[in-house]
Structure formats: C-alpha cells, structure tokens
Amino acid sequence: DAKTTQPTSMDCAEGRAANLPCNHSTISGNEYVYWYRQIHSQGPQYIIHGLKNNETNEMASLIITEDRKSSTLILPHATLRDTAVYYCIVRARAGSGGKLTFGQGTILTVHP
Amino acid sequence: GAVVSQHPSRVICKSGTSVKIECRSLDFQATTMFWYRQFPKKSLMLMATSNEGSKATYEQGVEKDKFLINHASLTLSTLTVTSAHPEDSSFYICSAPVDREGNTIYFGEGSWLTVV
C-alpha cells in the first residue's frame, strides 16, 4: 500500500470546518483513499473512502486532487466530539482482504 | 449494522500468567480477522491475520508462540497472550471485514491489557 503523510496535529474551533490534509504521492491506479478516526481508548471508526471523485456522507467530505496525489478530509461543522486521531490510509480495495496499515495520523483537537 | 465486539474491555493479569481476548463479529461471518496492538500515543500495529479453520499469519517480529490466535468459528477469534510480561501491556484491537475483499472493515472497541 502507498505511504501517506499527514500533519502531526491540528486545531479547530467548534462549529468551524476542519480540513485535514493527506499526501499520498505514490498512490497507484487501483488504490483507494480511506479515512478512519480513533477517539481516545476506542477502536478506529470508518469515516469515508474514495478513488478519484469527491465523496460526501453524513460524517464528512473527501476531496481528492485530480492527480490523486493528495486529499483533504473535511468535517463541515466540527464538534468537541470530533477530537480524535485521524488516519489517512491508501490501499487497494480488492485483494487486500481487509488488512490496514496505519501511519501516525493527525491529532485533531476541537476547541470550544 | 455490522458490529465487532471485544471482550474483556480491560484486564489486569499477573506476570507469567496467560490472558485471552475475544473478538466476535455480531451479525456477520468473518473468515478473516485482524489483530492489532497499540502502545500509548502510538499508531496501530498489525500483529497477525486470523484465518478461520487454519493457522494465523503473523507479521514479522511478532512471536507466534507468545501471541496465540485461534479462529475456531466464523464469528469468533481469540488472542491469548501467554506468559505475560509488563512489556505486553498494551491496547489490543481486532477488526473484521464484512466482505471477502475487505471493502468494509469494522473494528472492535479494543481491550486494555495491564500486566503487573
């Protein structure tokens, strides 16, 4: 799976949008971008994934650049409960069987 | 929706003893499950792949005799930490893909192990 680079930490004010970047310059054509988050002392939670088109669900939006070398996870209206470590993972969707390789992630702190 | 459950959520054991952690898929069958460990302020590290009806596949550097994995049914995988030492104290997390390709993956709540 391709390597990803994320900022170590970010801050965001409650109610504002949180934009979390991820660099994946070595991504290959069959690899998807997945985002998970981990709230303290819990298992990771799936957020969203995409291949090349922008995606949106009830939790977040995912913007993938045209060259697919980077992406941004957007939490449109961050709340205190969104404080967590956010992991950007690039993996081939087919054939990997569910194995995930976690990087260090971004610690997002949402302030009142 | 699909849920993966771990038990116990927290366990304290004495050095030298063994402790078992269970990972269950509650409303789906999982022929494969994954075990991770996580030290404080560190990322998750894959330990092994648990395969129903066959031997687990361990990642490089993980002792298979130390971390025994059994996947006896399509809904249950167990991780047994044998002859536990304080350095085995960690957060252990399992995951299971809902589908064979691993497109949708759910994680358990995690199990905190403290060895005293």
Short mmCIF file of N, CA, C and O in Angstrom, two decimals, chain A residues 34 36 38 40-46 49 87 91 93-104, chain B residues 10 32 34 36 38 42-44 46 49 59 91 93 95 97 100-103 105 107-110 112:
data_model
loop_
_atom_site.label_atom_id
_atom_site.label_comp_id
_atom_site.label_asym_id
_atom_site.label_seq_id
_atom_site.Cartn_x
_atom_site.Cartn_y
_atom_site.Cartn_z
N TYR A 34 -8.75 5.88 2.09
CA TYR A 34 -9.66 5.64 3.20
C TYR A 34 -9.31 6.57 4.36
O TYR A 34 -8.14 6.88 4.59
N TYR A 36 -10.05 6.89 8.53
CA TYR A 36 -10.57 6.39 9.79
C TYR A 36 -10.22 7.39 10.88
O TYR A 36 -9.29 8.18 10.74
N GLN A 38 -9.83 7.65 15.37
CA GLN A 38 -9.78 6.91 16.60
C GLN A 38 -9.92 7.88 17.76
O GLN A 38 -9.02 8.71 17.99
N HIS A 40 -10.02 8.57 21.72
CA HIS A 40 -9.17 8.02 22.76
C HIS A 40 -9.75 6.75 23.38
O HIS A 40 -10.91 6.72 23.78
N SER A 41 -8.91 5.71 23.42
CA SER A 41 -9.25 4.44 24.07
C SER A 41 -10.40 3.71 23.40
O SER A 41 -11.10 2.93 24.05
N GLN A 42 -10.59 3.95 22.10
CA GLN A 42 -11.59 3.21 21.35
C GLN A 42 -10.97 2.62 20.09
O GLN A 42 -9.88 3.02 19.69
N GLY A 43 -11.68 1.69 19.46
CA GLY A 43 -11.23 1.18 18.18
C GLY A 43 -11.46 2.19 17.08
O GLY A 43 -12.29 3.10 17.21
N PRO A 44 -10.72 2.11 15.99
CA PRO A 44 -10.91 3.04 14.87
C PRO A 44 -12.32 2.97 14.29
O PRO A 44 -12.95 1.91 14.28
N GLN A 45 -12.76 4.10 13.79
CA GLN A 45 -14.10 4.23 13.20
C GLN A 45 -13.95 4.65 11.75
O GLN A 45 -13.23 5.60 11.45
N TYR A 46 -14.61 3.94 10.87
CA TYR A 46 -14.58 4.29 9.45
C TYR A 46 -15.28 5.63 9.24
O TYR A 46 -16.34 5.91 9.82
N HIS A 49 -14.35 6.87 2.19
CA HIS A 49 -13.30 6.48 1.28
C HIS A 49 -13.65 6.93 -0.13
O HIS A 49 -14.82 7.23 -0.44
N TYR A 87 -6.74 9.05 10.64
CA TYR A 87 -5.80 8.29 9.84
C TYR A 87 -6.23 8.27 8.37
O TYR A 87 -7.37 7.93 8.05
N ARG A 91 -5.04 2.11 0.10
CA ARG A 91 -4.97 0.67 -0.07
C ARG A 91 -5.72 0.25 -1.31
O ARG A 91 -6.67 0.90 -1.73
N ARG A 93 -8.40 -1.74 -3.03
CA ARG A 93 -9.67 -2.18 -2.48
C ARG A 93 -9.87 -3.68 -2.65
O ARG A 93 -10.41 -4.34 -1.78
N ALA A 94 -9.42 -4.19 -3.73
CA ALA A 94 -9.62 -5.61 -4.00
C ALA A 94 -8.35 -6.38 -3.69
O ALA A 94 -7.25 -5.92 -3.97
N GLY A 95 -8.50 -7.51 -3.08
CA GLY A 95 -7.36 -8.39 -2.90
C GLY A 95 -6.60 -8.22 -1.62
O GLY A 95 -5.78 -9.05 -1.26
N SER A 96 -6.85 -7.14 -0.89
CA SER A 96 -6.09 -6.93 0.34
C SER A 96 -6.74 -7.62 1.53
O SER A 96 -6.11 -7.77 2.57
N GLY A 97 -8.00 -7.98 1.36
CA GLY A 97 -8.64 -8.78 2.40
C GLY A 97 -8.97 -8.08 3.69
O GLY A 97 -9.46 -8.69 4.62
N GLY A 98 -8.74 -6.79 3.77
CA GLY A 98 -9.11 -6.08 5.00
C GLY A 98 -7.94 -5.68 5.85
O GLY A 98 -8.12 -5.11 6.93
N LYS A 99 -6.73 -5.96 5.41
CA LYS A 99 -5.55 -5.57 6.18
C LYS A 99 -5.30 -4.08 5.98
O LYS A 99 -5.29 -3.59 4.87
N LEU A 100 -5.10 -3.35 7.07
CA LEU A 100 -4.85 -1.92 7.00
C LEU A 100 -3.50 -1.59 7.61
O LEU A 100 -3.13 -2.14 8.64
N THR A 101 -2.79 -0.68 6.99
CA THR A 101 -1.52 -0.19 7.51
C THR A 101 -1.72 1.24 7.97
O THR A 101 -2.00 2.12 7.16
N PHE A 102 -1.60 1.44 9.26
CA PHE A 102 -1.83 2.75 9.85
C PHE A 102 -0.52 3.53 9.95
O PHE A 102 0.50 3.00 10.38
N GLY A 103 -0.58 4.80 9.54
CA GLY A 103 0.52 5.71 9.79
C GLY A 103 0.31 6.36 11.15
O GLY A 103 -0.43 5.84 11.99
N GLN A 104 0.94 7.51 11.35
CA GLN A 104 0.85 8.18 12.65
C GLN A 104 -0.41 8.99 12.81
O GLN A 104 -0.83 9.32 13.91
N ARG B 10 -11.17 -4.39 29.53
CA ARG B 10 -9.99 -4.13 30.35
C ARG B 10 -9.67 -5.38 31.15
O ARG B 10 -10.58 -6.06 31.64
N THR B 32 -11.92 -14.02 8.06
CA THR B 32 -10.63 -13.40 8.39
C THR B 32 -10.86 -12.30 9.41
O THR B 32 -11.81 -11.53 9.29
N PHE B 34 -8.39 -9.50 12.00
CA PHE B 34 -7.04 -8.95 12.15
C PHE B 34 -6.85 -8.48 13.59
O PHE B 34 -7.76 -7.93 14.21
N TYR B 36 -4.46 -6.11 16.09
CA TYR B 36 -3.51 -5.01 16.17
C TYR B 36 -3.17 -4.78 17.64
O TYR B 36 -3.95 -5.09 18.53
N GLN B 38 -1.53 -1.49 20.13
CA GLN B 38 -1.27 -0.07 20.11
C GLN B 38 -0.73 0.36 21.46
O GLN B 38 -1.39 0.20 22.49
N LYS B 42 0.91 5.95 20.27
CA LYS B 42 1.45 5.37 19.05
C LYS B 42 0.33 4.91 18.15
O LYS B 42 -0.83 4.84 18.55
N SER B 43 0.69 4.59 16.93
CA SER B 43 -0.31 4.13 15.98
C SER B 43 -0.57 2.64 16.14
O SER B 43 0.12 1.95 16.89
N LEU B 44 -1.56 2.15 15.43
CA LEU B 44 -1.88 0.73 15.48
C LEU B 44 -0.84 -0.03 14.67
O LEU B 44 -0.45 0.36 13.58
N LEU B 46 -0.22 -3.83 13.07
CA LEU B 46 -0.81 -5.13 12.77
C LEU B 46 0.06 -6.23 13.34
O LEU B 46 1.27 -6.26 13.11
N THR B 49 -2.95 -11.96 11.12
CA THR B 49 -4.22 -12.20 10.44
C THR B 49 -4.75 -13.54 10.92
O THR B 49 -4.05 -14.56 10.83
N GLU B 59 2.74 -11.15 11.48
CA GLU B 59 3.62 -10.15 10.89
C GLU B 59 5.04 -10.37 11.41
O GLU B 59 5.27 -10.98 12.46
N PHE B 91 -2.86 -1.82 24.29
CA PHE B 91 -4.25 -1.80 23.82
C PHE B 91 -4.31 -2.74 22.62
O PHE B 91 -3.58 -2.55 21.64
N ILE B 93 -6.54 -4.48 19.61
CA ILE B 93 -7.73 -4.18 18.82
C ILE B 93 -7.87 -5.22 17.71
O ILE B 93 -6.89 -5.59 17.07
N SER B 95 -10.14 -6.39 14.14
CA SER B 95 -11.01 -5.89 13.07
C SER B 95 -11.48 -7.05 12.22
O SER B 95 -10.85 -8.12 12.21
N PRO B 97 -13.37 -7.73 8.24
CA PRO B 97 -14.02 -7.23 7.03
C PRO B 97 -15.37 -7.90 6.87
O PRO B 97 -15.53 -9.10 7.10
N ARG B 100 -15.40 -10.42 1.63
CA ARG B 100 -14.15 -11.15 1.39
C ARG B 100 -13.04 -10.23 0.90
O ARG B 100 -11.87 -10.40 1.22
N GLU B 101 -13.41 -9.21 0.13
CA GLU B 101 -12.39 -8.33 -0.44
C GLU B 101 -11.88 -7.30 0.57
O GLU B 101 -10.91 -6.61 0.32
N GLY B 102 -12.56 -7.18 1.69
CA GLY B 102 -12.14 -6.22 2.68
C GLY B 102 -12.51 -4.80 2.36
O GLY B 102 -11.86 -3.86 2.80
N ASN B 103 -13.61 -4.62 1.63
CA ASN B 103 -14.02 -3.28 1.28
C ASN B 103 -14.59 -2.52 2.48
O ASN B 103 -14.43 -1.32 2.58
N ILE B 105 -14.66 -2.57 6.62
CA ILE B 105 -13.94 -3.15 7.76
C ILE B 105 -14.44 -2.51 9.04
O ILE B 105 -14.52 -1.29 9.14
N PHE B 107 -14.02 -2.35 13.32
CA PHE B 107 -13.09 -2.57 14.41
C PHE B 107 -13.84 -2.83 15.71
O PHE B 107 -14.93 -2.31 15.93
N GLY B 108 -13.21 -3.62 16.56
CA GLY B 108 -13.73 -3.80 17.90
C GLY B 108 -13.42 -2.58 18.75
O GLY B 108 -12.73 -1.66 18.32
N GLU B 109 -13.96 -2.61 19.97
CA GLU B 109 -13.78 -1.47 20.87
C GLU B 109 -12.39 -1.43 21.49
O GLU B 109 -12.01 -0.45 22.11
N GLY B 110 -11.66 -2.52 21.36
CA GLY B 110 -10.33 -2.59 21.94
C GLY B 110 -10.33 -3.19 23.34
O GLY B 110 -11.34 -3.15 24.05
N TRP B 112 -7.85 -3.27 26.80
CA TRP B 112 -6.66 -2.78 27.51
C TRP B 112 -6.11 -3.92 28.37
O TRP B 112 -6.81 -4.45 29.22
#
